[in-house]
Each structure stands twice: as structure tokens, then as C-alpha cells.
mmCIF file of C-alpha atoms in Angstrom:
data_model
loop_
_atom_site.group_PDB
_atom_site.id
_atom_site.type_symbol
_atom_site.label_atom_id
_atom_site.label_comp_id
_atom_site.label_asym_id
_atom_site.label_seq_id
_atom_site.Cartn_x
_atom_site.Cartn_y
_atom_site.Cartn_z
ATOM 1 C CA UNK A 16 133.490 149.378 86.863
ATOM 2 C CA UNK A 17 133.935 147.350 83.829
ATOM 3 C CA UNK A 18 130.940 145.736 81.991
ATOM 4 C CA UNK A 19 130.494 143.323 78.914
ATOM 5 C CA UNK A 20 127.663 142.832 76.786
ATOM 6 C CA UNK A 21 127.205 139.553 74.086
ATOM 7 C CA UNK A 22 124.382 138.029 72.459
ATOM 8 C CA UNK A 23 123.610 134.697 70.650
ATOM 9 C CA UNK A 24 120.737 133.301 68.699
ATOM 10 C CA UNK A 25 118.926 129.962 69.972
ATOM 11 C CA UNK A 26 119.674 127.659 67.383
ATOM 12 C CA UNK A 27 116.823 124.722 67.413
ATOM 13 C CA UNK A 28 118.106 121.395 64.926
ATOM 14 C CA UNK A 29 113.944 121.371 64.065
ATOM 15 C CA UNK A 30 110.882 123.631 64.074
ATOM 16 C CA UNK A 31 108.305 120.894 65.328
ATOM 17 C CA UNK A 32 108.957 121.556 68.969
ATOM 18 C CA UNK A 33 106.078 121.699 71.289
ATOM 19 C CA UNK A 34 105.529 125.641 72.650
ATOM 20 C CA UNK A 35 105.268 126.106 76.590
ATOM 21 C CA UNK A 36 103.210 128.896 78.207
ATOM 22 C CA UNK A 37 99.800 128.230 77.772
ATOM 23 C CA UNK A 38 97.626 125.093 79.480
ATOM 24 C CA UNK A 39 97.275 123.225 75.771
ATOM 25 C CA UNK A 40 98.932 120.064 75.298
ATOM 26 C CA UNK A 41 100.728 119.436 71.877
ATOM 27 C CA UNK A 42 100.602 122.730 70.461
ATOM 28 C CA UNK A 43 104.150 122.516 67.811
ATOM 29 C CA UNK A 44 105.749 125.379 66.453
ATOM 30 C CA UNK A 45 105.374 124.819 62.351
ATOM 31 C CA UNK A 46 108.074 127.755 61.725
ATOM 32 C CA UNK A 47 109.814 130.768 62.873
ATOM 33 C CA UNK A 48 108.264 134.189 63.105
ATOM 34 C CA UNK A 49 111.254 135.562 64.805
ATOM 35 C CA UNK A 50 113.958 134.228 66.428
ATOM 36 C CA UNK A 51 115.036 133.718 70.069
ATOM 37 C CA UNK A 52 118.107 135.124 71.887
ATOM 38 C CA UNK A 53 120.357 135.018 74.834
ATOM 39 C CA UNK A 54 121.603 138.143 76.095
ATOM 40 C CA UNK A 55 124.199 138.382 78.435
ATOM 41 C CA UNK A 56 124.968 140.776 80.911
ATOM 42 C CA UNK A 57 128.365 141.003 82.916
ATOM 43 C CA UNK A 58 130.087 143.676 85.632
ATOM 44 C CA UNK A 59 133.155 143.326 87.163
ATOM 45 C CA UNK A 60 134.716 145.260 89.993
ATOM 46 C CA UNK A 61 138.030 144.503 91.491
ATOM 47 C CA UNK A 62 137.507 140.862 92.032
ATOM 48 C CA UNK A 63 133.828 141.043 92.321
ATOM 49 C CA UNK A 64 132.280 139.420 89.270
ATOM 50 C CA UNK A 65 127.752 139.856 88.547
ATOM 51 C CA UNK A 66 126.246 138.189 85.364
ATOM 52 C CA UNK A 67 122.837 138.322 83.790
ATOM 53 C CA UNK A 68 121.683 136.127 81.290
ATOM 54 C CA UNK A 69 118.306 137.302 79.877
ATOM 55 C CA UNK A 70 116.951 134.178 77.663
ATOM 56 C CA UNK A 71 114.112 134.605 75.266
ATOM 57 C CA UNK A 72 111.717 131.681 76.284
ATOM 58 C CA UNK A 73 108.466 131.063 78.886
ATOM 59 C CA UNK A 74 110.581 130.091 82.568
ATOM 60 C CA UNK A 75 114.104 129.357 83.231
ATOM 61 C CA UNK A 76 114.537 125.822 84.881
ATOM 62 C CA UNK A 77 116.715 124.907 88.205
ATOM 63 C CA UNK A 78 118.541 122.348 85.759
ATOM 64 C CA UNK A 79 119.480 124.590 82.835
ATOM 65 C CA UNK A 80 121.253 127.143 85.750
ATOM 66 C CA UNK A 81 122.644 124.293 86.820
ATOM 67 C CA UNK A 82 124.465 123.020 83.805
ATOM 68 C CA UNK A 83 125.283 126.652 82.557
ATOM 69 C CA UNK A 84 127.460 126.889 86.142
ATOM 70 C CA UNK A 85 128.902 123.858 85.523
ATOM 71 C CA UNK A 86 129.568 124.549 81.298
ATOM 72 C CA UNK A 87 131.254 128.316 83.187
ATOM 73 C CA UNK A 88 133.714 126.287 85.417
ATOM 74 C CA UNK A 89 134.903 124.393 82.616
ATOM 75 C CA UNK A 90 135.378 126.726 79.904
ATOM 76 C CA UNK A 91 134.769 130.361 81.205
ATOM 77 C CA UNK A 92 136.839 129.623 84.459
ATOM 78 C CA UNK A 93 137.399 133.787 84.087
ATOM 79 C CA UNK A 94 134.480 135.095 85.730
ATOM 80 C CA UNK A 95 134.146 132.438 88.471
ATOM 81 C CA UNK A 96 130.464 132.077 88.308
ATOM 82 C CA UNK A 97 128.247 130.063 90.645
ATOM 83 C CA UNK A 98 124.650 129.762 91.903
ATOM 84 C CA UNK A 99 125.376 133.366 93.790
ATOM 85 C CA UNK A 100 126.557 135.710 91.165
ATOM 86 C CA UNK A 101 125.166 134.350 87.861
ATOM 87 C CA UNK A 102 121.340 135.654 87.464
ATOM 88 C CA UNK A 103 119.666 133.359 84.795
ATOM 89 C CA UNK A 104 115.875 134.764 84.020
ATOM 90 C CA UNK A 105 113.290 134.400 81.286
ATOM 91 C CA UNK A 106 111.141 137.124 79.660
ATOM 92 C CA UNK A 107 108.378 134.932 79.363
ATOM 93 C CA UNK A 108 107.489 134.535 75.935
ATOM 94 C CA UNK A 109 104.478 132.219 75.459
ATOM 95 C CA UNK A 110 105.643 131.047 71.774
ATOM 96 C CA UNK A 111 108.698 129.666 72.510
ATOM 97 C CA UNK A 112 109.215 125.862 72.970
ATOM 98 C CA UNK A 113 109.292 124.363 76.525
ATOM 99 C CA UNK A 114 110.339 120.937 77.545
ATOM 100 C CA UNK A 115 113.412 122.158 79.014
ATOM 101 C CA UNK A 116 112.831 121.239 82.405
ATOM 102 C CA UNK A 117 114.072 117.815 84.763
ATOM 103 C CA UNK A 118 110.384 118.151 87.023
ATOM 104 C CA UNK A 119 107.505 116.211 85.068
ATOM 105 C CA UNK A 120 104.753 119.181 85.843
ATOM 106 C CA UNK A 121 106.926 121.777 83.852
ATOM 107 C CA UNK A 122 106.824 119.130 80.784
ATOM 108 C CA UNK A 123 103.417 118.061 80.864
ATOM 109 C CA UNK A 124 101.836 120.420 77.748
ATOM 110 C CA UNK A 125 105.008 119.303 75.910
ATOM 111 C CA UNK A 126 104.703 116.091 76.263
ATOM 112 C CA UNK A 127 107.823 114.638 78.223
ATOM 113 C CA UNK A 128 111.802 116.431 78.281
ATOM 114 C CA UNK A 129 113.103 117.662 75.041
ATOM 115 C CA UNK A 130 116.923 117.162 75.203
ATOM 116 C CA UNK A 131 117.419 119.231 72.049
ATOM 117 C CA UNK A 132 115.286 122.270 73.603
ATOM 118 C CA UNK A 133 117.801 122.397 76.904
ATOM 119 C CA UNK A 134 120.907 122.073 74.942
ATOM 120 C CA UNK A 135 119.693 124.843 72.214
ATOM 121 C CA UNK A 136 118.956 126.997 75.778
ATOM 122 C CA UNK A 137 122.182 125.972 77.383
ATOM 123 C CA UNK A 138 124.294 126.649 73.959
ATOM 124 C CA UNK A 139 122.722 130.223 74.409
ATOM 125 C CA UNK A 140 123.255 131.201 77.073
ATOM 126 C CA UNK A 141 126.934 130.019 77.192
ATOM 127 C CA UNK A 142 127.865 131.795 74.010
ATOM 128 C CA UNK A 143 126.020 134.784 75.514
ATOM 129 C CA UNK A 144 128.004 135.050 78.324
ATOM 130 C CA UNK A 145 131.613 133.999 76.383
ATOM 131 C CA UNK A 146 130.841 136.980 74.005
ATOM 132 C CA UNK A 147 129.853 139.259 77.124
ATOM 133 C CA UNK A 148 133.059 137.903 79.702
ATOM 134 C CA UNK A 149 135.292 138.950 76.206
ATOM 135 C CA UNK A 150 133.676 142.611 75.864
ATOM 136 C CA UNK A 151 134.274 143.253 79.678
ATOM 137 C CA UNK A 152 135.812 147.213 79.285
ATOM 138 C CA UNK A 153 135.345 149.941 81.157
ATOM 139 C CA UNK A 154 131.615 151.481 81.386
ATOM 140 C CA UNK A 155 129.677 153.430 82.816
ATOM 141 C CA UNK A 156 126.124 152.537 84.427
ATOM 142 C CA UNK A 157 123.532 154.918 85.192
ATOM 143 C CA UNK A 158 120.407 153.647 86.696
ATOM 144 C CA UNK A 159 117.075 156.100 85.998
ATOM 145 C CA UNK A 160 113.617 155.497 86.885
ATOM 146 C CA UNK A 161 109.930 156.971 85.791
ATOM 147 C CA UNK A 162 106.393 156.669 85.630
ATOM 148 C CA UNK A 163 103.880 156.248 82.585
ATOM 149 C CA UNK A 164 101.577 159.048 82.615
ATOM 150 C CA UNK A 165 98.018 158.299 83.018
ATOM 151 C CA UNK A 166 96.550 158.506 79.792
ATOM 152 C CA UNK A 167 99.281 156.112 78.331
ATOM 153 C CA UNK A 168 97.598 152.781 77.465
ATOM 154 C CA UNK A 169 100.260 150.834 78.308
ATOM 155 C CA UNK A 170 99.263 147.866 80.127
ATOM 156 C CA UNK A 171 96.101 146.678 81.887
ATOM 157 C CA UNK A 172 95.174 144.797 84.785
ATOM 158 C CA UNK A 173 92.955 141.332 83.909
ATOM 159 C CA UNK A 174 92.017 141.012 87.619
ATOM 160 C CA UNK A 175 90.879 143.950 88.619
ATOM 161 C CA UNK A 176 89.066 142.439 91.913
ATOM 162 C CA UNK A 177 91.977 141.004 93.442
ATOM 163 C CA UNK A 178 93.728 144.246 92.487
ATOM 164 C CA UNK A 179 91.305 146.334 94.869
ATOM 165 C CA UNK A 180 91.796 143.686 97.550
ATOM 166 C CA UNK A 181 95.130 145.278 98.384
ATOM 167 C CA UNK A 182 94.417 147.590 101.267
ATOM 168 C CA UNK A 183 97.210 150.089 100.338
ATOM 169 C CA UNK A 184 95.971 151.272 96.640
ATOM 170 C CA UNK A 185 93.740 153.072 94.756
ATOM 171 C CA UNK A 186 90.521 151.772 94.106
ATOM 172 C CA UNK A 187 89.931 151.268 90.670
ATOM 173 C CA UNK A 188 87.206 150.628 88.777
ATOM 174 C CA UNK A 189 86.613 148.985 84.550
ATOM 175 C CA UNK A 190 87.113 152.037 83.178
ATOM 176 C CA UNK A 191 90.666 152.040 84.762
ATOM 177 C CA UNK A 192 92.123 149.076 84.226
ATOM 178 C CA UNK A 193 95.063 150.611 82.700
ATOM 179 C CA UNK A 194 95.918 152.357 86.137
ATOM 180 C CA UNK A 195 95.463 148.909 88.234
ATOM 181 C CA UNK A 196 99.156 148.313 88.288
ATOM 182 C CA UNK A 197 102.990 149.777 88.969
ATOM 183 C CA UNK A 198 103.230 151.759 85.975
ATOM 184 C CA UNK A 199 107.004 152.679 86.988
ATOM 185 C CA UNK A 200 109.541 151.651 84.347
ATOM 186 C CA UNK A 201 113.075 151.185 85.552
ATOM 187 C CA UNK A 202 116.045 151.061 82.954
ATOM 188 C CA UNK A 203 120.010 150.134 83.504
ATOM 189 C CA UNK A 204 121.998 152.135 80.760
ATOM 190 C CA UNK A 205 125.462 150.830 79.828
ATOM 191 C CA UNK A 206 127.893 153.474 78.450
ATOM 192 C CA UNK A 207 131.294 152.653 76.905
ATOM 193 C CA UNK A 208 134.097 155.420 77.195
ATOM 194 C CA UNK A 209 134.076 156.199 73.648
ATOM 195 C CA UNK A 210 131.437 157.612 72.111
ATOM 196 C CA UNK A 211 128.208 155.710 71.937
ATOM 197 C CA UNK A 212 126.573 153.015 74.534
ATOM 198 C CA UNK A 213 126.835 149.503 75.096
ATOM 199 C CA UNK A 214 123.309 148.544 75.774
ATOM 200 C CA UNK A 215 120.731 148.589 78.698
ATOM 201 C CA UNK A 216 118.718 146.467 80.756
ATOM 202 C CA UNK A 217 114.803 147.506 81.031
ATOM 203 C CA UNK A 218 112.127 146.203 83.625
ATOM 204 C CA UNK A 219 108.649 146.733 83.471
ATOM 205 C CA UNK A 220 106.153 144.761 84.648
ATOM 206 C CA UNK A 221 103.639 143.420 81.902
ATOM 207 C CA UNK A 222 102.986 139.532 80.669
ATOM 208 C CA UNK A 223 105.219 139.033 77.552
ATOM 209 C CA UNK A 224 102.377 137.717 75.477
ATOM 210 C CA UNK A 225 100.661 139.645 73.109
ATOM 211 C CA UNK A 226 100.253 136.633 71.075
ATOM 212 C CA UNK A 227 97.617 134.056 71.613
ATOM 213 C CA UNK A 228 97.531 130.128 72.428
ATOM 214 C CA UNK A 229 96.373 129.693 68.636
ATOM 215 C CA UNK A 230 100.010 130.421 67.415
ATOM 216 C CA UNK A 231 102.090 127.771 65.940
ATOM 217 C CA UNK A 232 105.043 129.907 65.319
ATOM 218 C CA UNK A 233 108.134 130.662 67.050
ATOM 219 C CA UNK A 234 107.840 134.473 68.986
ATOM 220 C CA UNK A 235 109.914 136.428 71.268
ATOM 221 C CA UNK A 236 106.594 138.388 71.377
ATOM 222 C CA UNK A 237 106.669 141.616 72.807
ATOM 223 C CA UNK A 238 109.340 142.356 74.370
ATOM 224 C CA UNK A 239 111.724 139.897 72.341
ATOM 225 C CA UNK A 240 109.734 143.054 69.921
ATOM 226 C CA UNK A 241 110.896 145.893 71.713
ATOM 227 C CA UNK A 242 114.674 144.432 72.130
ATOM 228 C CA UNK A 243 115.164 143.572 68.848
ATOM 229 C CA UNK A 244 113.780 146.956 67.644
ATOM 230 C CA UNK A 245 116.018 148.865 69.699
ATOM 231 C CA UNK A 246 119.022 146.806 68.780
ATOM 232 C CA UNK A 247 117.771 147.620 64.857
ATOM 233 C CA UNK A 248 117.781 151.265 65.864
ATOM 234 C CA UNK A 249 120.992 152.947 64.064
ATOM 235 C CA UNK A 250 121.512 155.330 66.299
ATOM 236 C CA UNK A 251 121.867 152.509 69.004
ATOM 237 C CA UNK A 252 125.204 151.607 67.236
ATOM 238 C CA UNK A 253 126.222 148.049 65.349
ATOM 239 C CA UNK A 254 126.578 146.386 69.035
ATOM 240 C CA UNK A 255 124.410 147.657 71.274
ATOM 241 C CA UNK A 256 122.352 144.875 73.172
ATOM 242 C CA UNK A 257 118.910 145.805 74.797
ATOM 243 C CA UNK A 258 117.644 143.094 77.258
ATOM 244 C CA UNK A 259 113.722 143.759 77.878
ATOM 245 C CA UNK A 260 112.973 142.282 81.339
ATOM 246 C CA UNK A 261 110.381 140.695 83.539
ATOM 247 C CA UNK A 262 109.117 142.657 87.154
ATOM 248 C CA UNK A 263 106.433 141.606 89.182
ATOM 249 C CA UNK A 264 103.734 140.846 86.323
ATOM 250 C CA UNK A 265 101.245 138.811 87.915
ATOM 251 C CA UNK A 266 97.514 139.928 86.442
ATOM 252 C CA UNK A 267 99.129 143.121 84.268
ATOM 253 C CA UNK A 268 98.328 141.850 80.420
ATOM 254 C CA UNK A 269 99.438 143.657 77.363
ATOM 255 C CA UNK A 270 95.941 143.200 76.090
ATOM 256 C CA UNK A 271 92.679 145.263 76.647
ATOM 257 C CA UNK A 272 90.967 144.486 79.992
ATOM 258 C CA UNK A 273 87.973 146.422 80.934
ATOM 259 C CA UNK A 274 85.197 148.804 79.536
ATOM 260 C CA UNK A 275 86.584 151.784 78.793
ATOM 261 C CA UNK A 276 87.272 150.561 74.806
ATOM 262 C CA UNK A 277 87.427 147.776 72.967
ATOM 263 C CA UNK A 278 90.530 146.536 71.170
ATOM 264 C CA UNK A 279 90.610 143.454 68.724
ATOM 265 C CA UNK A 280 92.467 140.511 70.661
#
């Protein structure tokens, strides 16, 4: 199988955008903390072509998909991408800025559509997936699963209640908030034939928002954290790419829940 990897940075023409993620209306982004990515994923066997576009921002719109297909036929007409094969998903960052969507509901904290939020998304993504469609060698993928021992801290479960409505798990009580939830952490590695890998693709369920609805700077948060760290690693190599994605998060928060400790928030 052959597999490509590429990566661009969202490049906003202004910092005063409104963020999207939590229920407050105006809140603008005054500056950058870090900066927000597209990374794209791509696998290709005989004439079978898969793409996944990991974008660092709160929810992926119908419309942006949309007009990245479209932008694909016209100037990556390579890997033959449509609405089937082409996975477009967010990691849910909070602190990123919203607007980006064609239904009013989506737009209301920000205020109305921000044409220059969608394009900055759409550039992304495109040169993402251009960089990944021109890296297309081939790889090897191994797929490995595991679970979080117990006494890791990892993530906790804010609604504990509902949690224990579910006939088939384990009753849990305040103390155990941090076992209320899948703690199985799945992981796509991508090797190269020479020495060295390309990157992986990591899913684990916990809310990407560490930071709270008082920020007014642009975040990839914490797993725009845990991407960019690995990519930083040396021993990753110069152009390894390390996409940090969503599973079923629902009520799992990367903040304390609970009564077993207390932790600053």
C-alpha cells in the first residue's frame, strides 16, 4: 500500500476573529498562542484511493467538505476524491475561530459567516492534502490498540449519572470518575521503507479543551499539544506528521470531575 502524509498551517489575514466552541457570543481571539494546522492523510491501493484531513478547529461544516471536493476535482484531479473517500474531521479545539459554516445556528456565537475563516480552513486543508497526494510512497501501516491502566489520570467523566444509566457497565461512583469512560487508545502507525516513520494517526476519546471560555487566544489546545509535541520530537524525524483525533467523547473532559482530588481548573 502506498501512503502520503502533508501538513499546512491555517493562515488567518487577522487575529480579531470570533472563537466557536463555547455558548458565549462575541468572544475574539486578540492573538495567537499557537497555531492551527491541517493534516492530511492519504492511502492508495491499486486504484483505490482513502484521504483524511484532520483540521485543527471546533466542527467541520457540510459546506467546507463540499468546496474542498470541488477545489480536489479541479486541481488534485489525481486522487479522484468525492463525498465517499475523502474523510474531513475536526479535533475540536474550543479556541479556534468559528463562523465557517452556511446554517445560521452554527454562526450564532460568532455573529453571522466569516468568509475569511472558511477560505483560511479550505486553503488548509487543500494544501494538506496537495503535500500528502505528492508524498504518496510505499508504507507500511500497522494498526495497535491498548488500554490506560487504572491508576492513570487520564481523563474523567463530567456526567457520571448518565454514565451509570448504561445497563452494560460498571457502576461507578465520584471517587472514579476517571474510570467512567473507554479508556482504550487506538493508534495508526505509518512506516516508510527506509529507515524511520512517516507519521500516525491517534484516537482517543477525551474533549479537546483544556482551556476555558475566558481565553481570547488562538489554541489547538490539547491535542493540537500532543501533535505538535510529537512532531517536535527528534527522534520522530524532520517530517513526521502526528494527527491527534476525536472518538466518541461525549461527557469524557480533560479536566478533574469528581471527589477523589482536587485540581486547579
Amino acid at each position: 500500500m502506498k501512503a502520503g502524509v502533508g501538513k499546512s498551517k491555517v493562515s488567518f489575514r487577522k487575529a480579531l476573529l470570533p472563537l466557536h466552541g463555547y455558548p458565549v457570543v462575541g468572544v475574539l481571539a486578540d492573538g495567537f498562542e499557537t497555531e492551527l494546522y491541517a493534516r492530511a492523510f492519504v492511502f492508495s491501493q491499486s486504484s483505490k484511493v482513502i484521504a483524511l484531513v484532520v483540521l485543527e478547529c471546533s466542527y467541520i461544516s457540510h459546506h467546507l467538505k463540499e468546496a474542498l471536493i470541488e477545489r480536489c476535482k479541479k486541481n488534485l484531479t489525481s486522487l479522484h476524491l468525492s463525498i465517499e473517500n475523502l474523510l474531513l474531521c475536526a479535533q475540536h479545539t474550543h479556541s479556534a475561530p468559528g463562523g465557517h459554516s452556511h446554517y445560521a445556528f452554527h454562526n450564532l456565537t460568532c455573529k453571522g459567516f466569516r468568509p475569511e475563516v472558511f477560505q483560511a480552513y479550505l486553503n488548509a486543508c487543500f494544501d494538506a492534502l496537495k503535500e500528502a497526494a505528492g508524498d504518496l510512497a510505499e508504507s507500511q501501516l500497522s494498526l495497535n490498540a491498548d488500554l490506560f491502566q487504572e491508576e492513570a489520570d487520564v481523563a474523567f467523566n463530567r456526567s457520571l449519572h448518565a454514565y451509570n444509566r448504561n445497563p452494560e457497565v460498571v457502576q461507578r461512583d465520584e471517587m472514579q470518575t476517571h474510570l467512567a469512560l473507554n479508556r482504550m487508545m487506538k493508534q495508526l502507525r505509518i512506516g516508510a521503507k527506509e529507515p524511520g516513520d512517516k507519521g500516525l494517526i491517534n484516537w482517543f476519546g477525551v474533549q479537546a479543551n483544556s482551556i476555558s471560555s475566558t481565553n481570547h487566544k488562538i489554541n489547538a489546545d490539547n491535542k493540537g499539544y500532543a501533535a505538535s509535541l510529537l512532531e517536535n520530537d527528534q527522534r520522530t524525524g524532520p517530517n513526521f506528521i502526528a494527527a491527534f483525533c476525536q472518538e466518541a467523547a461525549a461527557d469524557v473532559s480533560p479536566n478533574y470531575y469528581g471527589k477523589a482530588k482536587w485540581w486547579p481548573r
